[in-house]
mmCIF file of C-alpha atoms in Angstrom:
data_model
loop_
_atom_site.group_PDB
_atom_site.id
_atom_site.type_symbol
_atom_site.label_atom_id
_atom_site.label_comp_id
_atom_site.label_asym_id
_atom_site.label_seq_id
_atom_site.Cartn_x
_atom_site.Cartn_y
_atom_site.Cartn_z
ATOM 1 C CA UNK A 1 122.293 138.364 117.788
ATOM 2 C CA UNK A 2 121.441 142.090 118.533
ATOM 3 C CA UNK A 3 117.806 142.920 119.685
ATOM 4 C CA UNK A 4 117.685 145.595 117.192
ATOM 5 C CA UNK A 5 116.052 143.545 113.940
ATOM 6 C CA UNK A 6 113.738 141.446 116.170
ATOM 7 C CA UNK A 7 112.313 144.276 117.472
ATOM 8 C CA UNK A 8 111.793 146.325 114.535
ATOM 9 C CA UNK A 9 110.300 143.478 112.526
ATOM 10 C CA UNK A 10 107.643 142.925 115.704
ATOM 11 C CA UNK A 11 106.936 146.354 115.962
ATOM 12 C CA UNK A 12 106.541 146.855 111.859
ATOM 13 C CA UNK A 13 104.627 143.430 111.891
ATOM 14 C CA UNK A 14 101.948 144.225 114.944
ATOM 15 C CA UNK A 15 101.497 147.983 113.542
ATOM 16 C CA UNK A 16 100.387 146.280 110.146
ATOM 17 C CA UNK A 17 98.380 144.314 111.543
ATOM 18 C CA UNK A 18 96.717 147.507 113.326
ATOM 19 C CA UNK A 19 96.539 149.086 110.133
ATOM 20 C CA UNK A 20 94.789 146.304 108.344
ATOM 21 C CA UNK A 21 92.067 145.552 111.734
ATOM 22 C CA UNK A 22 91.220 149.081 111.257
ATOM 23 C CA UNK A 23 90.777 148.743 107.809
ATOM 24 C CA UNK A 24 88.499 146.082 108.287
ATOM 25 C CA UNK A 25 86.223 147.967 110.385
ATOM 26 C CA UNK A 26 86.213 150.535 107.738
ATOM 27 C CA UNK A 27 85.231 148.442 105.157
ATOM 28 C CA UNK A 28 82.567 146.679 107.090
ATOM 29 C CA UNK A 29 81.050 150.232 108.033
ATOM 30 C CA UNK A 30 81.161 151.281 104.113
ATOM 31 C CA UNK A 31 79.547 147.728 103.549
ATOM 32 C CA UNK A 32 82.269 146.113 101.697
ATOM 33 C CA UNK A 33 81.748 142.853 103.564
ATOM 34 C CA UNK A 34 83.061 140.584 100.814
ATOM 35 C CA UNK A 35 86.572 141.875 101.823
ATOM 36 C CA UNK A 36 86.264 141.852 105.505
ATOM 37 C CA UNK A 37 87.315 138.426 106.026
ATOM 38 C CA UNK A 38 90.140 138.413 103.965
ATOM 39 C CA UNK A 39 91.549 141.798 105.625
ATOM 40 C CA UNK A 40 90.902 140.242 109.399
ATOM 41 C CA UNK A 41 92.131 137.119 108.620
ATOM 42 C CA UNK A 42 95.283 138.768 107.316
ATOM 43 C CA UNK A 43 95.695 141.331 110.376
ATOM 44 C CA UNK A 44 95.159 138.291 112.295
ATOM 45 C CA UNK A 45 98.313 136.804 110.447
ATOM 46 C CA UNK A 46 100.662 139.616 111.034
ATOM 47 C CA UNK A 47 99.829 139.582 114.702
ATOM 48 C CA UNK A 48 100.612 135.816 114.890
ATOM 49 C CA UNK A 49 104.412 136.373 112.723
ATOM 50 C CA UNK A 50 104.663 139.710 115.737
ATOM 51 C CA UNK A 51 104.155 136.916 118.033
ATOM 52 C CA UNK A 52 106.742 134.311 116.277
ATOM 53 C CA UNK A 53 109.305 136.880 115.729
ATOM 54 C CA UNK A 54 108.988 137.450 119.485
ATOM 55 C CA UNK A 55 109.806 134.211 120.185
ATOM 56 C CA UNK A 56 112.290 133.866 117.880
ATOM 57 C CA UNK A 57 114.409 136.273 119.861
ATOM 58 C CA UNK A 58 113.731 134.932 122.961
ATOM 59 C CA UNK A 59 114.851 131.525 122.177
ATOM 60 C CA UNK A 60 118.084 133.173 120.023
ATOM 61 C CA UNK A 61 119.324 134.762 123.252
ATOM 62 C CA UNK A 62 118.912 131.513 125.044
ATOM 63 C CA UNK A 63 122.533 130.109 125.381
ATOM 64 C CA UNK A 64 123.305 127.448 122.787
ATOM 65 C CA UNK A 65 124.293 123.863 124.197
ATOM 66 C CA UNK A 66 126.818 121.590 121.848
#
């Protein structure tokens, strides 16, 4: 398989999570601390499924033993 959609789905995936860690410092400095957690924990998440898609790729362009 090409690099091509691994890559864009790691980039797209890390760059959310960006988005939403930044958010969650904004809402924490506006004092909207009942939906920090949620917002980290879900940045969190998207840098974890960068992370898996990563590795995905790497172990796709391992050769395949039958």
């Amino acid at each position: 398989m090409t690099k091509g959609p691994f890559v864009a789905m790691s980039v797209a995936t890390a760059a959310l999570g960006t988005a939403l860690g930044s958010l969650a410092l904004e809402l924490r400095a506006q004092g909207y601390e009942q939906y920090v957690e949620s917002v980290s924990t879900f940045s969190i998440l998207m840098y974890i499924t960068a992370a898996l898609v990563v590795t995905t790729w790497v172990r796709d362009g391992r050769p395949h033993s039958n």
